[in-house]
PDB file of C-alpha atoms and ligand atoms in Angstrom:
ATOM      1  CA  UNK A   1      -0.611 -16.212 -34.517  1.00 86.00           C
ATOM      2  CA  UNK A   2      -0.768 -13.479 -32.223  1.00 92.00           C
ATOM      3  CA  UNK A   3      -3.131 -15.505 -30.117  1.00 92.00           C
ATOM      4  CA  UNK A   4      -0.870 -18.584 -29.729  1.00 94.00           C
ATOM      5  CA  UNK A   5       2.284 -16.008 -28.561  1.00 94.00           C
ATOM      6  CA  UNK A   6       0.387 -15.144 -26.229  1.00 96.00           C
ATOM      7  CA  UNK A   7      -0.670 -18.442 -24.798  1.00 96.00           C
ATOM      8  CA  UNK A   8       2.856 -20.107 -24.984  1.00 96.00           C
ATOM      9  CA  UNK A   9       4.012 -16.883 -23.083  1.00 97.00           C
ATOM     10  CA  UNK A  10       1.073 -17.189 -20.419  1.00 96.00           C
ATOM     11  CA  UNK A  11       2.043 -20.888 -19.382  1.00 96.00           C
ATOM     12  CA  UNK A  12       5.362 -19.477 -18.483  1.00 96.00           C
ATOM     13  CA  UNK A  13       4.403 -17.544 -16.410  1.00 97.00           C
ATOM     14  CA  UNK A  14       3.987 -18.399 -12.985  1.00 97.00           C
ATOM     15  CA  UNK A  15       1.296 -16.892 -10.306  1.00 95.00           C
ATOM     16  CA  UNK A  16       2.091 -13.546  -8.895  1.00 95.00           C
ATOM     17  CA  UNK A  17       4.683 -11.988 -11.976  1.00 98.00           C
ATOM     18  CA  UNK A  18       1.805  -9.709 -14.357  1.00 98.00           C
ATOM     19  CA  UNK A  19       2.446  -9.533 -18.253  1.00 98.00           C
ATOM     20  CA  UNK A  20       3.041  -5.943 -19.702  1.00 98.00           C
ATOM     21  CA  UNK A  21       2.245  -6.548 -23.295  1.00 98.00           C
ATOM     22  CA  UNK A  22       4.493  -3.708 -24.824  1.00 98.00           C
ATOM     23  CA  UNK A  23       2.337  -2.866 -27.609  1.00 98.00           C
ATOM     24  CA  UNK A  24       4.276   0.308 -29.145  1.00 97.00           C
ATOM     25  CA  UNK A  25       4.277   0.583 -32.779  1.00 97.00           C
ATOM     26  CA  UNK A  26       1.524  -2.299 -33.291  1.00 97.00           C
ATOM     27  CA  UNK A  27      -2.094  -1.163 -34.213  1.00 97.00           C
ATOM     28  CA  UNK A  28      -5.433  -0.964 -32.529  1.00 97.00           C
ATOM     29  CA  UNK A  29      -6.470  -3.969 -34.199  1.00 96.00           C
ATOM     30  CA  UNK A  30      -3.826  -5.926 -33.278  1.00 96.00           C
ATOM     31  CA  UNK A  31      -4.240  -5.275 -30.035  1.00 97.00           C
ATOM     32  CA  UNK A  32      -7.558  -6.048 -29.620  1.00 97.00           C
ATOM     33  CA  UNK A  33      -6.761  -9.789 -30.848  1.00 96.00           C
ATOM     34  CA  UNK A  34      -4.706 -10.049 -27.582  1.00 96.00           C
ATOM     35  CA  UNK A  35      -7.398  -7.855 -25.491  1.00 97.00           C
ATOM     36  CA  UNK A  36     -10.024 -10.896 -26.730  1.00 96.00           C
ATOM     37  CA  UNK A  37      -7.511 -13.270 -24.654  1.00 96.00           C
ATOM     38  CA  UNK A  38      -7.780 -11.523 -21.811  1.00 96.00           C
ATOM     39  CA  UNK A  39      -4.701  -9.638 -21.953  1.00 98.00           C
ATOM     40  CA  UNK A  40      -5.291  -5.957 -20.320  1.00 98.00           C
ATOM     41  CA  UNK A  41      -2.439  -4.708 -19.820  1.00 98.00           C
ATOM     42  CA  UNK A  42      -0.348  -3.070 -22.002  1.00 98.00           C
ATOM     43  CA  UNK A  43       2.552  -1.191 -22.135  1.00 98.00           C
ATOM     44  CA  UNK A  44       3.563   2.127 -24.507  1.00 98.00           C
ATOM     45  CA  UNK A  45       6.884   4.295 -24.346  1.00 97.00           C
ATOM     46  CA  UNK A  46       5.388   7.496 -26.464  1.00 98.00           C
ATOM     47  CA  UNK A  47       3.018   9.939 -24.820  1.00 98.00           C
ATOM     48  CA  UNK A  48       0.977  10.168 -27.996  1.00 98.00           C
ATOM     49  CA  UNK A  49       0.711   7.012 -29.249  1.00 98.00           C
ATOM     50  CA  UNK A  50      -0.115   6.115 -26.099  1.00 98.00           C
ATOM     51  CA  UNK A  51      -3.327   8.996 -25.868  1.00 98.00           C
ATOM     52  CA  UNK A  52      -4.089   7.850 -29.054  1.00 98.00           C
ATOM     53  CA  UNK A  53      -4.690   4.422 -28.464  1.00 98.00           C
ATOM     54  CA  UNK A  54      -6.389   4.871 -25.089  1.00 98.00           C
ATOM     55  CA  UNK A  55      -8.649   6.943 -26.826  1.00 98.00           C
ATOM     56  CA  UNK A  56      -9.816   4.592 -29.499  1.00 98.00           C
ATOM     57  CA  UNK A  57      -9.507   1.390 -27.556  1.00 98.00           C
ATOM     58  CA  UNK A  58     -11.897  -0.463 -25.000  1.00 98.00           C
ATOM     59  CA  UNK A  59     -11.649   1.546 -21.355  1.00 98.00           C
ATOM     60  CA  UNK A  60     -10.833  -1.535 -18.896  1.00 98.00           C
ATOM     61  CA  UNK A  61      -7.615  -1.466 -20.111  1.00 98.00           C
ATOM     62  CA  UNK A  62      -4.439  -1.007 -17.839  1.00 98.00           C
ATOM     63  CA  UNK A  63      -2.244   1.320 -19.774  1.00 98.00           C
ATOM     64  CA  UNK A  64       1.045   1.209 -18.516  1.00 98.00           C
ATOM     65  CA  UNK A  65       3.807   4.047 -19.371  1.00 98.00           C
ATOM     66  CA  UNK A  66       6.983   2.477 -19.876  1.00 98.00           C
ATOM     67  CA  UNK A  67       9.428   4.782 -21.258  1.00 92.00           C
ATOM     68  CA  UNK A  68      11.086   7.875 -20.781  1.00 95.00           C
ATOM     69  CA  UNK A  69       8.750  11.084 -19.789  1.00 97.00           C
ATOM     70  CA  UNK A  70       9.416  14.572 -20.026  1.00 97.00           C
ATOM     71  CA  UNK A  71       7.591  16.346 -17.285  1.00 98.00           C
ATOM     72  CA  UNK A  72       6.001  18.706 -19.868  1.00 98.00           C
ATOM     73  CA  UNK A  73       4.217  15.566 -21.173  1.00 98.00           C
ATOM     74  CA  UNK A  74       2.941  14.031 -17.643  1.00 98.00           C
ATOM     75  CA  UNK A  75      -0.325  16.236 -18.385  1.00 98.00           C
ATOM     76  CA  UNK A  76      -1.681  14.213 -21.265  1.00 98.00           C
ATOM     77  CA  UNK A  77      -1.656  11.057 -19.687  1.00 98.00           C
ATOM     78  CA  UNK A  78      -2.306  11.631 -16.139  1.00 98.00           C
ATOM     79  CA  UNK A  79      -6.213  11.772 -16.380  1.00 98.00           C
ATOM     80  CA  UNK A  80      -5.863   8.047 -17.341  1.00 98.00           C
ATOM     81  CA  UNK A  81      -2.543   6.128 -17.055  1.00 98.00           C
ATOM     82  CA  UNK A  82      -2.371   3.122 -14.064  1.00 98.00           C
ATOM     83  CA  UNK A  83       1.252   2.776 -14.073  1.00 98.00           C
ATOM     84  CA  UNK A  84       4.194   5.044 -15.054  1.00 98.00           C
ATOM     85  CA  UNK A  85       7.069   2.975 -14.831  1.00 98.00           C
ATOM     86  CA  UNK A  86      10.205   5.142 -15.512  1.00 96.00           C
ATOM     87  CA  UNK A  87       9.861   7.918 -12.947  1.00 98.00           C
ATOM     88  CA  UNK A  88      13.995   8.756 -12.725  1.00 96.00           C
ATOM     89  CA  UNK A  89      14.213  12.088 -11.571  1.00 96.00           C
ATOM     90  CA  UNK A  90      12.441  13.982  -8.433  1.00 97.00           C
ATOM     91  CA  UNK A  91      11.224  16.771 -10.854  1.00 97.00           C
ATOM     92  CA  UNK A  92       9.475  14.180 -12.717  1.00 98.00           C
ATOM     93  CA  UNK A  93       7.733  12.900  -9.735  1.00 98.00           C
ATOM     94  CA  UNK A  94       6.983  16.876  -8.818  1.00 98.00           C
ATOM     95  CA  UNK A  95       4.844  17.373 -12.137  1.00 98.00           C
ATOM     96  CA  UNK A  96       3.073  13.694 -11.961  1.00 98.00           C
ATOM     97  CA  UNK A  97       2.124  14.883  -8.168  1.00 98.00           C
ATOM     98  CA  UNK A  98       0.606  18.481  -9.680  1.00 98.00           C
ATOM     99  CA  UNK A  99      -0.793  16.757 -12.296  1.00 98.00           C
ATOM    100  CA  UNK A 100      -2.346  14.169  -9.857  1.00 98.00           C
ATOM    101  CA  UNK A 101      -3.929  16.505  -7.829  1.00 98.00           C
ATOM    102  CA  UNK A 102      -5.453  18.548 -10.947  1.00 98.00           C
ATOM    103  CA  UNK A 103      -7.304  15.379 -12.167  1.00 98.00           C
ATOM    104  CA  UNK A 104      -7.856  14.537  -8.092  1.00 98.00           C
ATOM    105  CA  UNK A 105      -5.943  11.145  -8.919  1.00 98.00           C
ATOM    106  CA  UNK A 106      -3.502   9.217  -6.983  1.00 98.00           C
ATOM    107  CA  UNK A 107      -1.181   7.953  -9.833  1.00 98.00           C
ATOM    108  CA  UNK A 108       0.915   5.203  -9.071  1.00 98.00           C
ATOM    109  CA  UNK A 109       4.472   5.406  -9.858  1.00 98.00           C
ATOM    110  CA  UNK A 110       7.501   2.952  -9.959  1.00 98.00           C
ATOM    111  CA  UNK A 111      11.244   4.698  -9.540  1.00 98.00           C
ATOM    112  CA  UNK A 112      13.256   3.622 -12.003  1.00 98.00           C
ATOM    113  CA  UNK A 113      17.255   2.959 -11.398  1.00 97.00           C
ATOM    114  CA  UNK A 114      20.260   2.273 -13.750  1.00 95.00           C
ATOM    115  CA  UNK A 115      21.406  -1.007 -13.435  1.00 94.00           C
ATOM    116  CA  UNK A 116      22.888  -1.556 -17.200  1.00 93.00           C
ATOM    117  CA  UNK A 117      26.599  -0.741 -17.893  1.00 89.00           C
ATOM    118  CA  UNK A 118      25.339   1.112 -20.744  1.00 84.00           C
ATOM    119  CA  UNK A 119      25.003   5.242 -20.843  1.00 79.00           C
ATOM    120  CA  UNK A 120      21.712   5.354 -23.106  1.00 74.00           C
ATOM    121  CA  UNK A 121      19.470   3.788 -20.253  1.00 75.00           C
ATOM    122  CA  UNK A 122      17.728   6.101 -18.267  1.00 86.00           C
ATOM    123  CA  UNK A 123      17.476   5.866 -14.072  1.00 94.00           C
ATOM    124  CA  UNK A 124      18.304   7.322 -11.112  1.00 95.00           C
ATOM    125  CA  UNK A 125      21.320   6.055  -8.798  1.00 95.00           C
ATOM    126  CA  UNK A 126      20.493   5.015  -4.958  1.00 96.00           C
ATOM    127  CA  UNK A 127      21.828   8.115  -4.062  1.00 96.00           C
ATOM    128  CA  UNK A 128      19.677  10.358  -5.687  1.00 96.00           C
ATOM    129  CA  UNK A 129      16.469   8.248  -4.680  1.00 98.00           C
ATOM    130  CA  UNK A 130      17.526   8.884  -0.801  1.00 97.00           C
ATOM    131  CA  UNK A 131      17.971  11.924  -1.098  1.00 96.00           C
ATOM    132  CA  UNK A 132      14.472  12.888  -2.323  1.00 96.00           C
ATOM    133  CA  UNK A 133      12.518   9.919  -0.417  1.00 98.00           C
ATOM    134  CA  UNK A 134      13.998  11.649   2.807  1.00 97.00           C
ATOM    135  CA  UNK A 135      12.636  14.862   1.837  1.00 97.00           C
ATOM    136  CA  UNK A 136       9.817  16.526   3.751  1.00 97.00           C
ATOM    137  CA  UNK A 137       8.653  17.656   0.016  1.00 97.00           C
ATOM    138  CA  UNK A 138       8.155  14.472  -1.168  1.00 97.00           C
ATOM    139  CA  UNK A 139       6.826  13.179   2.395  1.00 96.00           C
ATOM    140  CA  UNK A 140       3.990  15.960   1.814  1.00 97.00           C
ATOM    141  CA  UNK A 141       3.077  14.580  -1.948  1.00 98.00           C
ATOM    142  CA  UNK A 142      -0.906  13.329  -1.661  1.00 98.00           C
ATOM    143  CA  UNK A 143      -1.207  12.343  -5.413  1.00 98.00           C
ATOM    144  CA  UNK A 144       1.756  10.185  -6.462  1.00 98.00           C
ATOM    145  CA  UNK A 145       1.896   6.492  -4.201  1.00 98.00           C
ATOM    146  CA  UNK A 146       5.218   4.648  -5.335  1.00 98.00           C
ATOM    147  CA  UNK A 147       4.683   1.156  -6.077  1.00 98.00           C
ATOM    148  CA  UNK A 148       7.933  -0.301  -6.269  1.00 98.00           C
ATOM    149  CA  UNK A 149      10.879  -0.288  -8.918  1.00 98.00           C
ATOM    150  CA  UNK A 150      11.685  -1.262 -12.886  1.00 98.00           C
ATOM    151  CA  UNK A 151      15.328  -1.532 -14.324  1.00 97.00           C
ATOM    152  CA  UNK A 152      16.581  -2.436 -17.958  1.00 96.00           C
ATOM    153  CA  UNK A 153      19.785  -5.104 -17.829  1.00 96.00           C
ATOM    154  CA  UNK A 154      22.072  -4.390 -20.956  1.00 95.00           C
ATOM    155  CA  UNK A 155      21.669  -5.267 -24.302  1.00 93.00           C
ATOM    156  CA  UNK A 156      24.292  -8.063 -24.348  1.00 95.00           C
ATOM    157  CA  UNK A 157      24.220 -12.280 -24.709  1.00 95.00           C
ATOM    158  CA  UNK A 158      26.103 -12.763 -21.282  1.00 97.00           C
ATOM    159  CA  UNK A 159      23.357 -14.341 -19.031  1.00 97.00           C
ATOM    160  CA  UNK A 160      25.521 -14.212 -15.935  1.00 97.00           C
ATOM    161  CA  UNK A 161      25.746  -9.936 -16.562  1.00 97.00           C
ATOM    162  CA  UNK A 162      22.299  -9.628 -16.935  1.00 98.00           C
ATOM    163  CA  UNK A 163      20.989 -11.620 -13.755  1.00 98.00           C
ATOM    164  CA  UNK A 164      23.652  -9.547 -11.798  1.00 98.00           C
ATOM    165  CA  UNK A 165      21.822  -6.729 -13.048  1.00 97.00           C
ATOM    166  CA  UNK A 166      18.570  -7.661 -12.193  1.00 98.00           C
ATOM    167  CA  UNK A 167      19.967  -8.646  -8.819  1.00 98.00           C
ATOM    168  CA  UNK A 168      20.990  -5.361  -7.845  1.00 97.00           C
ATOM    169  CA  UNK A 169      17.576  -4.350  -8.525  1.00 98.00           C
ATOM    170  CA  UNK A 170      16.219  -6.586  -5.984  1.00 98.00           C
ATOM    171  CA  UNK A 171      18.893  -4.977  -3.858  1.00 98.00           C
ATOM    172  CA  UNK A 172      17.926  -1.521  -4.372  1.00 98.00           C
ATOM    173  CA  UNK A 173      13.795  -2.717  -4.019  1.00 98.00           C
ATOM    174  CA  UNK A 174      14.846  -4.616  -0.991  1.00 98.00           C
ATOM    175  CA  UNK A 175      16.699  -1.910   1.105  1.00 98.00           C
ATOM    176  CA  UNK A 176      13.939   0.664   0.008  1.00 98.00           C
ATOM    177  CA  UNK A 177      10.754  -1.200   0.718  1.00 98.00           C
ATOM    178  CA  UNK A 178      13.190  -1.581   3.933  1.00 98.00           C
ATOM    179  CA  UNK A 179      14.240   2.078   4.808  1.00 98.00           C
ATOM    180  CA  UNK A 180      11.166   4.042   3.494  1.00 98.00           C
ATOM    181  CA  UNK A 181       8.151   1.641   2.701  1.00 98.00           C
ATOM    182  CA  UNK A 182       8.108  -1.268   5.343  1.00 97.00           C
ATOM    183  CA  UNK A 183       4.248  -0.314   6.475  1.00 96.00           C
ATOM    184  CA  UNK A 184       3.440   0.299   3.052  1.00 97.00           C
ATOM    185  CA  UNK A 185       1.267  -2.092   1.362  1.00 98.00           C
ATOM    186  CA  UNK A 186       1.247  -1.490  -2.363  1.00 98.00           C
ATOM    187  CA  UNK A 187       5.236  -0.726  -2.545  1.00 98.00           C
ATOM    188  CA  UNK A 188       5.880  -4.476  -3.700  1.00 98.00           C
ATOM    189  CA  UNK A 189       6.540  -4.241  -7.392  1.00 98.00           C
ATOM    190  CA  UNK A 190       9.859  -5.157  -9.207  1.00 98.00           C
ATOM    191  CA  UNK A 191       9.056  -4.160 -13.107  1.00 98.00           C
ATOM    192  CA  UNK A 192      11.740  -6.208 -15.093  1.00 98.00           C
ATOM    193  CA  UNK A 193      12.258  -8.808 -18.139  1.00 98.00           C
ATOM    194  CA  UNK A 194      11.261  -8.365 -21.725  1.00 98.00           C
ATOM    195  CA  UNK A 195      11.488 -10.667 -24.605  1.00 97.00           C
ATOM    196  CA  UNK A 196      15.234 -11.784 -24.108  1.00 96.00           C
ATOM    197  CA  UNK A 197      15.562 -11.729 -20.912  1.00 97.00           C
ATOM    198  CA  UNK A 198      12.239 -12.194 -19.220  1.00 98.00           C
ATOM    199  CA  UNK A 199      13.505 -15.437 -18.150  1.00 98.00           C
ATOM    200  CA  UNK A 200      15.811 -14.599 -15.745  1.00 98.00           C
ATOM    201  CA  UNK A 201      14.176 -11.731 -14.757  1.00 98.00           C
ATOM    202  CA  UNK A 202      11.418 -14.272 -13.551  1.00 98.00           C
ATOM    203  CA  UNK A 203      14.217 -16.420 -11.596  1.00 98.00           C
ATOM    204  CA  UNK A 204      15.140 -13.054  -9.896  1.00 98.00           C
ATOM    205  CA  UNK A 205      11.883 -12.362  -9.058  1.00 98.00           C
ATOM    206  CA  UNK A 206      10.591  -9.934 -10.902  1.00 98.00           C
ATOM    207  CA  UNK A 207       6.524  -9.342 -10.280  1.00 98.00           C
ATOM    208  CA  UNK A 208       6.080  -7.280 -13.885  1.00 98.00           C
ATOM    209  CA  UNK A 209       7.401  -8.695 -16.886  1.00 98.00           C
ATOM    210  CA  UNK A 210       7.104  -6.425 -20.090  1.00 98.00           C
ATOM    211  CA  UNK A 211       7.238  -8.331 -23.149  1.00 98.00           C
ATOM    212  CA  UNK A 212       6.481  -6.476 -26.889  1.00 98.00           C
ATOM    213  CA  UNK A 213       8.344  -8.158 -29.888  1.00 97.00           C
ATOM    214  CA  UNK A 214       7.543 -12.151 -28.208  1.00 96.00           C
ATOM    215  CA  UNK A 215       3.763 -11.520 -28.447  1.00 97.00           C
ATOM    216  CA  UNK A 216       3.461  -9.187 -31.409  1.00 95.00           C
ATOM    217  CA  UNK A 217       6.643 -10.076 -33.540  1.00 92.00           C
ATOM    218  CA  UNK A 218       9.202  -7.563 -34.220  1.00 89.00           C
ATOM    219  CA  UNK A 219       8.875  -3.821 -34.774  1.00 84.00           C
TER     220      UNK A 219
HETATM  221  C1  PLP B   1      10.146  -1.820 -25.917  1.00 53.83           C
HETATM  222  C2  PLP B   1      10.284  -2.017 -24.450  1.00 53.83           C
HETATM  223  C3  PLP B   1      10.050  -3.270 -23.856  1.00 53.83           C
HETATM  224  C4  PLP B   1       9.686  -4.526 -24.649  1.00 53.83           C
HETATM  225  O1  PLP B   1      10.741  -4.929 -25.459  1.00 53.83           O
HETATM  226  P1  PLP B   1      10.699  -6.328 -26.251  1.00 53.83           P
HETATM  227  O2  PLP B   1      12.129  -6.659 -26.449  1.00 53.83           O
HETATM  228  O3  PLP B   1       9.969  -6.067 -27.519  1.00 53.83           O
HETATM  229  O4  PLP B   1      10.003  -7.310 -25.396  1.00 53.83           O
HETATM  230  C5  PLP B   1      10.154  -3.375 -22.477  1.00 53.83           C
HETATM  231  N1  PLP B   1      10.471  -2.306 -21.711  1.00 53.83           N
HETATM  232  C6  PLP B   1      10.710  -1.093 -22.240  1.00 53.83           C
HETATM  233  C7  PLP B   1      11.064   0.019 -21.334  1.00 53.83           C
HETATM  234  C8  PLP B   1      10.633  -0.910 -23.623  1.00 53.83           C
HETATM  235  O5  PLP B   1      10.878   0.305 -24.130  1.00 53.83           O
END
């Protein structure tokens, strides 16, 4: 079952967008079914489930931080995570740099902006991103390399709102790969889609989709 999601989701995809299997909640086992397909990357939003599973599962796996993180947590992943996609404040970035440099580790890092018209998503504003991108502090940071942006649209059936969202994240990627990243190589990524809107996301050209309850069923 699992197995057949995952297909029918694969031949959607076209070259050059990576699947984020979100597997929070689900078990090991479960996500070895998908790991025997191929699938290695996944996606987790809590720091401990997320240690836990890296711990018990096989080691060429991607494992891909997707939700909010409290800088007192960074230290429990850092030794091991390839991607922490929510960075939205400067501290935050601070503490994955310190934590970096204790496990001698360059951890990439995508910022992550507020694009949904609803308060409960996390993500910084343009404003705050300049401000700390132009910063000789950050300029000095050895161990963090930022690797491109990841949004959330809002939680709502119009179509037309949510590609408008994801738009302005293709703004915001655009006119900082632009202003701060035009020589730099790996800043490229725009993390965006899941389940319901993945789609569109896609059409708007994300390069990371990160899809949970469409390969694994609901949580
Ligand atoms: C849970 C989650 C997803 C996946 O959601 P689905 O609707 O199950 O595909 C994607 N991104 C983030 C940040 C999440 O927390």
């Amino acid at each position: 079952m699992i197995q057949e999601k995952l297909e029918a989701l694969r031949s959607e995809i076209p070259d050059g967008v990576r699947l984020i299997a979100v597997s929070k909640t689900h078990s090991c086992e479960r996500i070895l079914e998908v790991y025997h397909k191929g699938q290695r990357d996944y996606g987790e939003n809590k720091v401990q489930e997320l240690v836990d599973k890296f711990e018990t599962l096989p080691k060429d796996i991607r494992w891909h931080m997707i939700g909010h993180l409290q800088s007192n947590k960074v230290k429990y992943i850092a030794p091991f995570v390839n991607l922490i996609h929510g960075v939205d404040s400067f501290k935050l970035l601070q503490e994955i740099n310190k934590q970096g440099e204790k496990n001698q580790r360059i951890i990439s890092c995508l910022l992550q902006f507020h694009i949904a018209d609803e308060e409960s998503k996390f993500g910084l504003s343009l404003e705050e991103a300049n401000l700390f991108l132009s910063s000789s502090e950050y300029q000095a940071m050895k161990h963090v390399q930022l690797c491109g942006v990841m949004g959330m649209a809002t939680f709502t059936d119009n179509q037309e709102q949510i590609r408008t969202e994801f738009r302005s994240l293709v703004n915001v990627f655009q006119y900082l790969k632009k202003q701060y990243f035009q020589s730099f190589v790996p800043f490229k990524e725009i993390s965006m889609g899941m389940s319901d809107d993945y789609p569109i996301a896609i059409e708007e050209g994300s390069t990371m989709i990160r899809v949970g309850s469409k390969i694994f069923g609901s949580r």
